[in-house]
């Protein structure tokens, strides 16, 4: 590979020499083109192979000539008006997707349809065309394309000689059935080139093409074990270090041809005689994009007059490149837009043509589900959109009255690309109800307006910043208000007439944005005031005038518009409503809210969560916090304000967040499901008390479980602490309901409040939700700590370990009973059942964990099933407590999973094995003769789930289960 990368520059240089040696007209055109604006980056993915633009152009021309000669079409005619009208429609070509070998649904339009007319382009005269090129006018379309692609006459002659030789040896074959790089490799010899370096560059180009088309981007995906691919890669990499001998008996060439043809001949549908060396995505698009460039004058970038004939020629390459009408439309739209960019945005016709061509792309995108097309469509559209949005998001900097026409075309392009992405290729879009098209367009136009005006506003601010260093900075805001008024007038007269084509309220959006921008400044100014000075009054007066002007413009703009206009006007919140006192009160609100948060941090650090702290069994800090909040609200409503409802929302939001913060701190550090529930051990075969095993080993526990992560206290003290935390959150939740009623009372005592306003319906939604979620999490944490930590020794470590009959459920019941009594004595009535329900669910889950994931120390016989069922009934009865405990229907619901699994324990082994085979076949498909796939662990145990049945078999203590598991999985007998 060393030589490959060393000579890649040489290859590019030699290929560039081809273009440099072209006609004088092509050379001059290249020089002129280099002085234009640089093109946009290619929207197609990188090839991964260093093929230069010159190499791709040479390949594109070879494909074009081969396709034109091999299709049996009439000889390439001279450029005349009759030639354009006489050409026939192009043949269908395969697409890039899985439907590549189906007939194309659409073909190229007949040449008689004028492409320029369809794109709204003017046709230039022959004399002007020749004048542009600065040389004689090419005699044929083929010569025109050759010049446009920078191919020399010498190289063209060489290609055509080689094609004659190929045709002689491949009679009757179409170009799409030939691996052209191989054919050219065999035809070209060093003697065909004056410069040996040029010959070497030609060889390297073909090798790189084979590597790109057959190894990097094949149409049919390669398998890692593909022998032809491995052989081709070796041959190509060897050839990079040593030129290929092109003699017929050359061993290297024979190996190269054999491997390449084997790969190129692979097809998705084996009914076509085609070679897929260049129709893999994105190599074919890179080649075709070079062909598309022949549609444009290489000097000034304008569409050539002979566009109809050129496009007809290009369609002949479609079968080779796997291109169809949709890909052509997309590539041509990109090329039109790209040449508009390279023209320095001067050629408005190209922009208009790109917009018209994009309408065809929109139609195509709606009718195809080809994933390759969607990929390149997204990439192309994003590239175009990126360029347009960079200018439209700051259109005040890009456009003025002198070039406003180009703005209209660029906005049209931006809207079209946005609609394509939003409507036609978004999978999420199709899963939802279709949005109205104008909603997408309005949203995009609003984005342009708001972004551009924010940028323009920032520039006005910078102009005013130079005066802020003076001793009297206040009047600067007055100057800024005047500048913003002028900006609004310019927006209304220059830009809005263009944007209204897509958004009827463009002016309203603009003034609403300016109103918001200046509002931010005036609010900051007022926030720093302690009293009203003459300078402050001047600023406020200028702000008031600006606001009235902006509102009047918005009202005039929305006279004939219903809801949308009113929404934008309502967006313009009045400046004067925020008076000095209101701002001072806001500062007071912020200070109180911040102070409360600090108090919460300090007090919760020392909270003991002790049920003996007070007679209510909840944390004293919660009572104190709610008292502070009540005092704060009483003080707030003592202010002589006329806008309590507006300011109260700030206070209520701050208090709501503080209470939510208190709740989150109260449950912090108690553990989570991931830290408390033990992970399932690996599946093993039972290894305890069985006659099937020659050696008895001491019973092994499931796993040693010490204190859980984050736990610093023993089990006896954790239970009361968690109960107090749960009681505390329940207390806060009930106090919030009382607090909301008090707030309504405070409002009723304020005379200036509108009694019908919705502002009076205050709800601490964040806090209420946080309390509910916190109680749920703590209930789960309580259950996990008790079951998997405090009672691990009698459940996970002991229950049925070693011998089922000797280690039954009674020890677990004995230790659960005092816990239930303790919980009932501490918890509030409103949460008691929720906690006990969580504990019940945890114990049932733990019971199942022992039966289905208890490790090799558990071994069950059919006779054990009755004891296990009796134990489970005893566990259920503990929670029902003869009607004094949980409702029986609640216990039934929580125990349903266990009850569904228990019948498996009394099912004979043979039946279990057959049921397992059926379940694994249904879930995993056909199984190999060597064994069964390991079924995944389900979210919930189920008697029909193969993993659940397998676990029952693993702990079945009989010879049939042992033999089956040995043969199917060869499971170990130890963890």
mmCIF file of C-alpha atoms in Angstrom, residues 114-431:
data_model
loop_
_atom_site.group_PDB
_atom_site.id
_atom_site.type_symbol
_atom_site.label_atom_id
_atom_site.label_comp_id
_atom_site.label_asym_id
_atom_site.label_seq_id
_atom_site.Cartn_x
_atom_site.Cartn_y
_atom_site.Cartn_z
ATOM 1 C CA UNK A 114 -36.750 21.587 -23.952
ATOM 2 C CA UNK A 115 -34.902 21.290 -20.650
ATOM 3 C CA UNK A 116 -34.140 24.980 -20.634
ATOM 4 C CA UNK A 117 -37.754 25.855 -21.214
ATOM 5 C CA UNK A 118 -38.815 23.571 -18.399
ATOM 6 C CA UNK A 119 -36.305 25.248 -16.085
ATOM 7 C CA UNK A 120 -37.221 28.749 -17.196
ATOM 8 C CA UNK A 121 -33.774 29.351 -18.711
ATOM 9 C CA UNK A 122 -33.106 31.540 -21.740
ATOM 10 C CA UNK A 123 -31.440 29.943 -24.760
ATOM 11 C CA UNK A 124 -28.260 31.744 -25.812
ATOM 12 C CA UNK A 125 -27.241 32.091 -29.457
ATOM 13 C CA UNK A 126 -24.588 29.911 -31.066
ATOM 14 C CA UNK A 127 -22.301 32.854 -31.535
ATOM 15 C CA UNK A 128 -22.503 33.879 -27.923
ATOM 16 C CA UNK A 129 -21.910 30.282 -26.887
ATOM 17 C CA UNK A 130 -18.768 30.138 -28.955
ATOM 18 C CA UNK A 131 -17.707 33.519 -27.649
ATOM 19 C CA UNK A 132 -18.058 32.305 -24.083
ATOM 20 C CA UNK A 133 -15.849 29.338 -24.759
ATOM 21 C CA UNK A 134 -13.238 31.503 -26.449
ATOM 22 C CA UNK A 135 -12.610 28.873 -29.142
ATOM 23 C CA UNK A 136 -14.225 27.100 -32.084
ATOM 24 C CA UNK A 137 -17.603 25.608 -31.361
ATOM 25 C CA UNK A 138 -17.425 21.792 -30.877
ATOM 26 C CA UNK A 139 -18.766 19.972 -33.909
ATOM 27 C CA UNK A 140 -20.654 17.261 -32.065
ATOM 28 C CA UNK A 141 -22.319 16.696 -28.737
ATOM 29 C CA UNK A 142 -19.639 14.113 -27.962
ATOM 30 C CA UNK A 143 -16.929 16.691 -28.600
ATOM 31 C CA UNK A 144 -18.756 19.203 -26.414
ATOM 32 C CA UNK A 145 -18.949 16.705 -23.563
ATOM 33 C CA UNK A 146 -15.294 15.782 -24.033
ATOM 34 C CA UNK A 147 -14.233 19.408 -23.766
ATOM 35 C CA UNK A 148 -16.492 20.031 -20.778
ATOM 36 C CA UNK A 149 -14.993 17.025 -18.959
ATOM 37 C CA UNK A 150 -11.417 18.061 -19.796
ATOM 38 C CA UNK A 151 -10.545 14.931 -21.837
ATOM 39 C CA UNK A 152 -7.899 15.392 -24.524
ATOM 40 C CA UNK A 153 -8.416 14.355 -28.130
ATOM 41 C CA UNK A 154 -5.508 11.937 -27.736
ATOM 42 C CA UNK A 155 -7.123 10.277 -24.721
ATOM 43 C CA UNK A 156 -10.473 10.178 -26.523
ATOM 44 C CA UNK A 157 -8.945 8.454 -29.510
ATOM 45 C CA UNK A 158 -7.215 5.950 -27.239
ATOM 46 C CA UNK A 159 -10.540 5.154 -25.490
ATOM 47 C CA UNK A 160 -12.369 4.628 -28.771
ATOM 48 C CA UNK A 161 -9.627 2.338 -30.134
ATOM 49 C CA UNK A 162 -9.820 0.264 -26.984
ATOM 50 C CA UNK A 163 -13.591 0.036 -27.243
ATOM 51 C CA UNK A 164 -13.325 -1.227 -30.819
ATOM 52 C CA UNK A 165 -10.996 -3.982 -29.621
ATOM 53 C CA UNK A 166 -13.341 -4.801 -26.756
ATOM 54 C CA UNK A 167 -16.336 -4.904 -29.077
ATOM 55 C CA UNK A 168 -14.499 -7.288 -31.391
ATOM 56 C CA UNK A 169 -13.888 -9.689 -28.562
ATOM 57 C CA UNK A 170 -17.264 -9.264 -26.846
ATOM 58 C CA UNK A 171 -19.703 -9.398 -29.739
ATOM 59 C CA UNK A 172 -23.324 -8.733 -28.810
ATOM 60 C CA UNK A 173 -22.596 -7.657 -25.276
ATOM 61 C CA UNK A 174 -23.991 -4.466 -23.792
ATOM 62 C CA UNK A 175 -21.779 -2.052 -21.917
ATOM 63 C CA UNK A 176 -23.513 -2.923 -18.655
ATOM 64 C CA UNK A 177 -22.355 -6.542 -19.004
ATOM 65 C CA UNK A 178 -18.671 -5.523 -19.151
ATOM 66 C CA UNK A 179 -16.323 -4.698 -16.313
ATOM 67 C CA UNK A 180 -14.874 -1.693 -18.105
ATOM 68 C CA UNK A 181 -11.805 -1.176 -15.885
ATOM 69 C CA UNK A 182 -10.754 -4.785 -16.567
ATOM 70 C CA UNK A 183 -11.394 -4.423 -20.275
ATOM 71 C CA UNK A 184 -9.360 -1.218 -20.487
ATOM 72 C CA UNK A 185 -6.564 -2.724 -18.400
ATOM 73 C CA UNK A 186 -6.256 -5.508 -20.963
ATOM 74 C CA UNK A 187 -6.394 -3.160 -23.960
ATOM 75 C CA UNK A 188 -4.006 -0.397 -22.855
ATOM 76 C CA UNK A 189 -0.308 -1.033 -23.021
ATOM 77 C CA UNK A 190 2.658 1.120 -22.144
ATOM 78 C CA UNK A 191 3.239 1.724 -25.846
ATOM 79 C CA UNK A 192 -0.123 3.513 -26.050
ATOM 80 C CA UNK A 193 1.271 6.315 -23.870
ATOM 81 C CA UNK A 194 4.094 8.752 -24.511
ATOM 82 C CA UNK A 195 4.790 9.134 -20.811
ATOM 83 C CA UNK A 196 5.301 5.951 -18.709
ATOM 84 C CA UNK A 197 4.120 7.845 -15.626
ATOM 85 C CA UNK A 198 0.858 8.602 -17.410
ATOM 86 C CA UNK A 199 0.450 4.889 -18.235
ATOM 87 C CA UNK A 200 1.116 4.000 -14.625
ATOM 88 C CA UNK A 201 -1.477 6.583 -13.503
ATOM 89 C CA UNK A 202 -4.074 5.049 -15.870
ATOM 90 C CA UNK A 203 -3.430 1.591 -14.399
ATOM 91 C CA UNK A 204 -3.658 2.876 -10.851
ATOM 92 C CA UNK A 205 -6.948 4.567 -11.634
ATOM 93 C CA UNK A 206 -8.501 1.326 -12.837
ATOM 94 C CA UNK A 207 -7.235 -0.540 -9.779
ATOM 95 C CA UNK A 208 -8.677 2.115 -7.513
ATOM 96 C CA UNK A 209 -11.967 1.941 -9.398
ATOM 97 C CA UNK A 210 -12.112 -1.842 -8.945
ATOM 98 C CA UNK A 211 -11.316 -1.460 -5.270
ATOM 99 C CA UNK A 212 -13.959 1.241 -4.821
ATOM 100 C CA UNK A 213 -16.670 -0.480 -6.860
ATOM 101 C CA UNK A 214 -16.149 -4.103 -5.862
ATOM 102 C CA UNK A 215 -14.619 -3.944 -2.370
ATOM 103 C CA UNK A 216 -15.506 -0.610 -0.749
ATOM 104 C CA UNK A 217 -18.942 0.060 -2.264
ATOM 105 C CA UNK A 218 -20.298 -3.107 -3.929
ATOM 106 C CA UNK A 219 -23.920 -3.214 -4.988
ATOM 107 C CA UNK A 220 -24.352 -6.629 -3.357
ATOM 108 C CA UNK A 221 -22.912 -6.598 0.199
ATOM 109 C CA UNK A 222 -19.763 -8.654 0.691
ATOM 110 C CA UNK A 223 -19.343 -11.427 3.188
ATOM 111 C CA UNK A 224 -16.168 -11.479 5.271
ATOM 112 C CA UNK A 225 -15.431 -14.967 4.019
ATOM 113 C CA UNK A 226 -15.841 -14.121 0.326
ATOM 114 C CA UNK A 227 -12.815 -15.746 -1.319
ATOM 115 C CA UNK A 228 -13.047 -13.624 -4.460
ATOM 116 C CA UNK A 229 -12.989 -10.443 -2.378
ATOM 117 C CA UNK A 230 -9.961 -11.598 -0.439
ATOM 118 C CA UNK A 231 -8.166 -12.608 -3.644
ATOM 119 C CA UNK A 232 -9.065 -9.357 -5.405
ATOM 120 C CA UNK A 233 -7.855 -7.282 -2.470
ATOM 121 C CA UNK A 234 -4.524 -9.156 -2.464
ATOM 122 C CA UNK A 235 -4.074 -8.816 -6.218
ATOM 123 C CA UNK A 236 -4.931 -5.081 -6.218
ATOM 124 C CA UNK A 237 -2.660 -4.277 -3.300
ATOM 125 C CA UNK A 238 0.132 -6.260 -4.961
ATOM 126 C CA UNK A 239 -0.441 -4.374 -8.183
ATOM 127 C CA UNK A 240 -0.128 -1.053 -6.336
ATOM 128 C CA UNK A 241 3.526 -1.891 -5.701
ATOM 129 C CA UNK A 242 4.263 -3.279 -9.148
ATOM 130 C CA UNK A 243 2.699 -2.323 -12.517
ATOM 131 C CA UNK A 244 0.323 -4.927 -13.950
ATOM 132 C CA UNK A 245 1.619 -6.927 -16.900
ATOM 133 C CA UNK A 246 -1.167 -6.744 -19.484
ATOM 134 C CA UNK A 247 -0.063 -9.694 -21.544
ATOM 135 C CA UNK A 248 -2.826 -12.269 -21.968
ATOM 136 C CA UNK A 249 -0.902 -14.939 -20.124
ATOM 137 C CA UNK A 250 0.035 -12.645 -17.216
ATOM 138 C CA UNK A 251 -0.703 -14.569 -14.028
ATOM 139 C CA UNK A 252 -1.496 -11.366 -12.107
ATOM 140 C CA UNK A 253 -3.895 -10.134 -14.775
ATOM 141 C CA UNK A 254 -5.631 -13.532 -14.949
ATOM 142 C CA UNK A 255 -6.119 -13.559 -11.182
ATOM 143 C CA UNK A 256 -7.325 -9.957 -11.239
ATOM 144 C CA UNK A 257 -9.868 -10.661 -13.981
ATOM 145 C CA UNK A 258 -11.097 -13.856 -12.375
ATOM 146 C CA UNK A 259 -11.650 -12.313 -8.934
ATOM 147 C CA UNK A 260 -13.127 -9.063 -10.265
ATOM 148 C CA UNK A 261 -15.575 -10.756 -12.619
ATOM 149 C CA UNK A 262 -16.698 -13.106 -9.877
ATOM 150 C CA UNK A 263 -17.550 -10.143 -7.655
ATOM 151 C CA UNK A 264 -19.003 -7.982 -10.417
ATOM 152 C CA UNK A 265 -21.243 -10.785 -11.593
ATOM 153 C CA UNK A 266 -23.046 -11.119 -8.259
ATOM 154 C CA UNK A 267 -26.617 -9.814 -8.429
ATOM 155 C CA UNK A 268 -29.615 -9.384 -6.182
ATOM 156 C CA UNK A 269 -31.838 -10.968 -8.839
ATOM 157 C CA UNK A 270 -30.145 -13.561 -11.030
ATOM 158 C CA UNK A 271 -32.021 -12.793 -14.220
ATOM 159 C CA UNK A 272 -29.898 -10.105 -15.834
ATOM 160 C CA UNK A 273 -26.540 -10.341 -17.564
ATOM 161 C CA UNK A 274 -24.978 -7.343 -15.821
ATOM 162 C CA UNK A 275 -21.689 -6.538 -14.136
ATOM 163 C CA UNK A 276 -22.003 -4.464 -11.021
ATOM 164 C CA UNK A 277 -18.659 -2.715 -10.791
ATOM 165 C CA UNK A 278 -19.822 0.922 -10.748
ATOM 166 C CA UNK A 279 -23.460 0.922 -9.620
ATOM 167 C CA UNK A 280 -22.757 0.643 -5.896
ATOM 168 C CA UNK A 281 -23.618 3.639 -3.735
ATOM 169 C CA UNK A 282 -21.940 6.195 -3.632
ATOM 170 C CA UNK A 283 -19.318 5.479 -6.319
ATOM 171 C CA UNK A 284 -21.891 5.670 -9.103
ATOM 172 C CA UNK A 285 -23.130 9.055 -7.859
ATOM 173 C CA UNK A 286 -19.602 10.502 -7.821
ATOM 174 C CA UNK A 287 -19.125 9.338 -11.411
ATOM 175 C CA UNK A 288 -22.538 10.544 -12.530
ATOM 176 C CA UNK A 289 -22.063 13.929 -10.914
ATOM 177 C CA UNK A 290 -18.998 14.359 -13.123
ATOM 178 C CA UNK A 291 -21.160 13.563 -16.144
ATOM 179 C CA UNK A 292 -23.755 16.104 -15.014
ATOM 180 C CA UNK A 293 -21.033 18.758 -15.165
ATOM 181 C CA UNK A 294 -21.080 18.383 -18.947
ATOM 182 C CA UNK A 295 -24.456 20.159 -18.869
ATOM 183 C CA UNK A 296 -22.752 23.388 -17.803
ATOM 184 C CA UNK A 297 -20.416 25.702 -19.629
ATOM 185 C CA UNK A 298 -16.986 25.157 -18.114
ATOM 186 C CA UNK A 299 -16.205 28.882 -18.379
ATOM 187 C CA UNK A 300 -19.196 30.708 -16.923
ATOM 188 C CA UNK A 301 -21.169 27.812 -15.430
ATOM 189 C CA UNK A 302 -24.316 28.495 -17.484
ATOM 190 C CA UNK A 303 -26.418 25.619 -18.785
ATOM 191 C CA UNK A 304 -25.254 24.803 -22.305
ATOM 192 C CA UNK A 305 -27.640 25.295 -25.214
ATOM 193 C CA UNK A 306 -27.209 21.627 -26.129
ATOM 194 C CA UNK A 307 -28.558 20.485 -22.781
ATOM 195 C CA UNK A 308 -31.265 18.258 -24.326
ATOM 196 C CA UNK A 309 -28.719 16.292 -26.384
ATOM 197 C CA UNK A 310 -26.271 16.063 -23.468
ATOM 198 C CA UNK A 311 -28.941 14.733 -21.109
ATOM 199 C CA UNK A 312 -29.954 12.156 -23.725
ATOM 200 C CA UNK A 313 -26.336 10.974 -23.814
ATOM 201 C CA UNK A 314 -26.166 10.781 -20.043
ATOM 202 C CA UNK A 315 -29.234 8.546 -19.861
ATOM 203 C CA UNK A 316 -27.312 5.901 -21.818
ATOM 204 C CA UNK A 317 -25.025 5.462 -18.800
ATOM 205 C CA UNK A 318 -27.907 4.718 -16.447
ATOM 206 C CA UNK A 319 -27.827 0.904 -16.867
ATOM 207 C CA UNK A 320 -24.098 0.867 -16.076
ATOM 208 C CA UNK A 321 -24.260 3.217 -13.104
ATOM 209 C CA UNK A 322 -27.585 2.053 -11.673
ATOM 210 C CA UNK A 323 -29.033 5.529 -12.074
ATOM 211 C CA UNK A 324 -32.681 6.274 -12.720
ATOM 212 C CA UNK A 325 -34.768 9.371 -13.340
ATOM 213 C CA UNK A 326 -35.069 10.160 -9.622
ATOM 214 C CA UNK A 327 -31.295 10.120 -9.063
ATOM 215 C CA UNK A 328 -30.794 12.175 -12.201
ATOM 216 C CA UNK A 329 -33.314 14.760 -11.011
ATOM 217 C CA UNK A 330 -31.593 15.003 -7.635
ATOM 218 C CA UNK A 331 -28.073 15.238 -9.067
ATOM 219 C CA UNK A 332 -29.156 17.823 -11.638
ATOM 220 C CA UNK A 333 -30.917 19.929 -8.980
ATOM 221 C CA UNK A 334 -27.734 19.855 -6.890
ATOM 222 C CA UNK A 335 -25.605 20.819 -9.896
ATOM 223 C CA UNK A 336 -27.866 23.763 -10.805
ATOM 224 C CA UNK A 337 -27.714 25.086 -7.265
ATOM 225 C CA UNK A 338 -23.971 24.479 -6.988
ATOM 226 C CA UNK A 339 -23.285 26.411 -10.185
ATOM 227 C CA UNK A 340 -25.423 29.256 -8.884
ATOM 228 C CA UNK A 341 -23.200 29.325 -5.806
ATOM 229 C CA UNK A 342 -20.038 29.246 -7.950
ATOM 230 C CA UNK A 343 -21.376 32.154 -9.993
ATOM 231 C CA UNK A 344 -21.118 34.269 -6.859
ATOM 232 C CA UNK A 345 -24.933 34.220 -6.656
ATOM 233 C CA UNK A 346 -25.012 36.314 -9.820
ATOM 234 C CA UNK A 347 -26.758 33.900 -12.194
ATOM 235 C CA UNK A 348 -30.345 34.111 -10.927
ATOM 236 C CA UNK A 349 -31.502 31.836 -13.771
ATOM 237 C CA UNK A 350 -29.543 28.941 -12.262
ATOM 238 C CA UNK A 351 -31.158 29.578 -8.900
ATOM 239 C CA UNK A 352 -34.605 29.630 -10.462
ATOM 240 C CA UNK A 353 -33.848 26.457 -12.396
ATOM 241 C CA UNK A 354 -32.669 24.727 -9.227
ATOM 242 C CA UNK A 355 -35.935 25.662 -7.545
ATOM 243 C CA UNK A 356 -37.989 24.259 -10.419
ATOM 244 C CA UNK A 357 -35.895 21.087 -10.493
ATOM 245 C CA UNK A 358 -36.412 20.649 -6.758
ATOM 246 C CA UNK A 359 -40.149 20.453 -7.353
ATOM 247 C CA UNK A 360 -39.441 17.289 -9.332
ATOM 248 C CA UNK A 361 -37.339 16.028 -6.440
ATOM 249 C CA UNK A 362 -40.269 16.670 -4.095
ATOM 250 C CA UNK A 363 -42.507 14.518 -6.313
ATOM 251 C CA UNK A 364 -39.917 11.756 -6.447
ATOM 252 C CA UNK A 365 -39.384 11.762 -2.684
ATOM 253 C CA UNK A 366 -43.089 11.255 -2.099
ATOM 254 C CA UNK A 367 -43.248 8.161 -4.301
ATOM 255 C CA UNK A 368 -40.112 6.200 -3.346
ATOM 256 C CA UNK A 369 -39.062 4.144 -0.367
ATOM 257 C CA UNK A 370 -35.589 3.377 -1.745
ATOM 258 C CA UNK A 371 -33.258 3.680 1.299
ATOM 259 C CA UNK A 372 -30.229 4.563 -0.840
ATOM 260 C CA UNK A 373 -32.157 7.344 -2.525
ATOM 261 C CA UNK A 374 -33.349 8.626 0.829
ATOM 262 C CA UNK A 375 -29.773 8.645 2.147
ATOM 263 C CA UNK A 376 -28.406 10.709 -0.721
ATOM 264 C CA UNK A 377 -31.526 12.871 -0.741
ATOM 265 C CA UNK A 378 -31.042 13.751 2.921
ATOM 266 C CA UNK A 379 -27.339 14.472 2.392
ATOM 267 C CA UNK A 380 -27.999 16.630 -0.677
ATOM 268 C CA UNK A 381 -30.884 18.511 0.857
ATOM 269 C CA UNK A 382 -28.936 19.142 4.065
ATOM 270 C CA UNK A 383 -26.029 20.504 2.041
ATOM 271 C CA UNK A 384 -28.284 22.886 0.098
ATOM 272 C CA UNK A 385 -30.180 23.830 3.228
ATOM 273 C CA UNK A 386 -26.933 24.461 5.101
ATOM 274 C CA UNK A 387 -25.834 26.997 2.485
ATOM 275 C CA UNK A 388 -29.206 28.723 2.192
ATOM 276 C CA UNK A 389 -29.836 28.884 5.926
ATOM 277 C CA UNK A 390 -26.411 30.374 6.588
ATOM 278 C CA UNK A 391 -27.561 33.353 4.522
ATOM 279 C CA UNK A 392 -31.225 33.409 5.421
ATOM 280 C CA UNK A 393 -30.585 33.216 9.148
ATOM 281 C CA UNK A 394 -28.843 36.566 8.752
ATOM 282 C CA UNK A 395 -30.503 37.937 5.622
ATOM 283 C CA UNK A 396 -30.004 41.552 6.705
ATOM 284 C CA UNK A 397 -26.280 41.021 6.169
ATOM 285 C CA UNK A 398 -26.704 39.138 2.877
ATOM 286 C CA UNK A 399 -29.418 41.011 1.002
ATOM 287 C CA UNK A 400 -30.420 44.565 0.341
ATOM 288 C CA UNK A 401 -32.749 46.363 -2.038
ATOM 289 C CA UNK A 402 -30.192 45.868 -4.849
ATOM 290 C CA UNK A 403 -30.184 42.046 -4.757
ATOM 291 C CA UNK A 404 -33.585 41.334 -3.247
ATOM 292 C CA UNK A 405 -34.508 39.166 -6.294
ATOM 293 C CA UNK A 406 -31.924 36.556 -5.342
ATOM 294 C CA UNK A 407 -33.351 36.503 -1.814
ATOM 295 C CA UNK A 408 -36.711 35.368 -3.144
ATOM 296 C CA UNK A 409 -35.108 32.478 -5.040
ATOM 297 C CA UNK A 410 -32.975 31.424 -2.073
ATOM 298 C CA UNK A 411 -35.955 31.516 0.291
ATOM 299 C CA UNK A 412 -37.846 29.333 -2.191
ATOM 300 C CA UNK A 413 -34.969 26.839 -2.165
ATOM 301 C CA UNK A 414 -34.804 26.900 1.636
ATOM 302 C CA UNK A 415 -38.529 26.265 1.952
ATOM 303 C CA UNK A 416 -38.479 23.453 -0.609
ATOM 304 C CA UNK A 417 -35.645 21.638 1.148
ATOM 305 C CA UNK A 418 -37.347 22.033 4.500
ATOM 306 C CA UNK A 419 -40.577 20.582 3.100
ATOM 307 C CA UNK A 420 -38.716 17.611 1.647
ATOM 308 C CA UNK A 421 -37.110 16.798 4.984
ATOM 309 C CA UNK A 422 -40.266 17.422 6.998
ATOM 310 C CA UNK A 423 -42.841 15.789 4.750
ATOM 311 C CA UNK A 424 -41.334 13.271 2.410
ATOM 312 C CA UNK A 425 -38.477 11.334 3.999
ATOM 313 C CA UNK A 426 -39.032 11.634 7.733
ATOM 314 C CA UNK A 427 -40.061 8.232 9.066
ATOM 315 C CA UNK A 428 -41.231 9.891 12.271
ATOM 316 C CA UNK A 429 -43.405 12.138 10.141
ATOM 317 C CA UNK A 430 -45.203 9.169 8.607
ATOM 318 C CA UNK A 431 -45.886 7.650 12.004
#
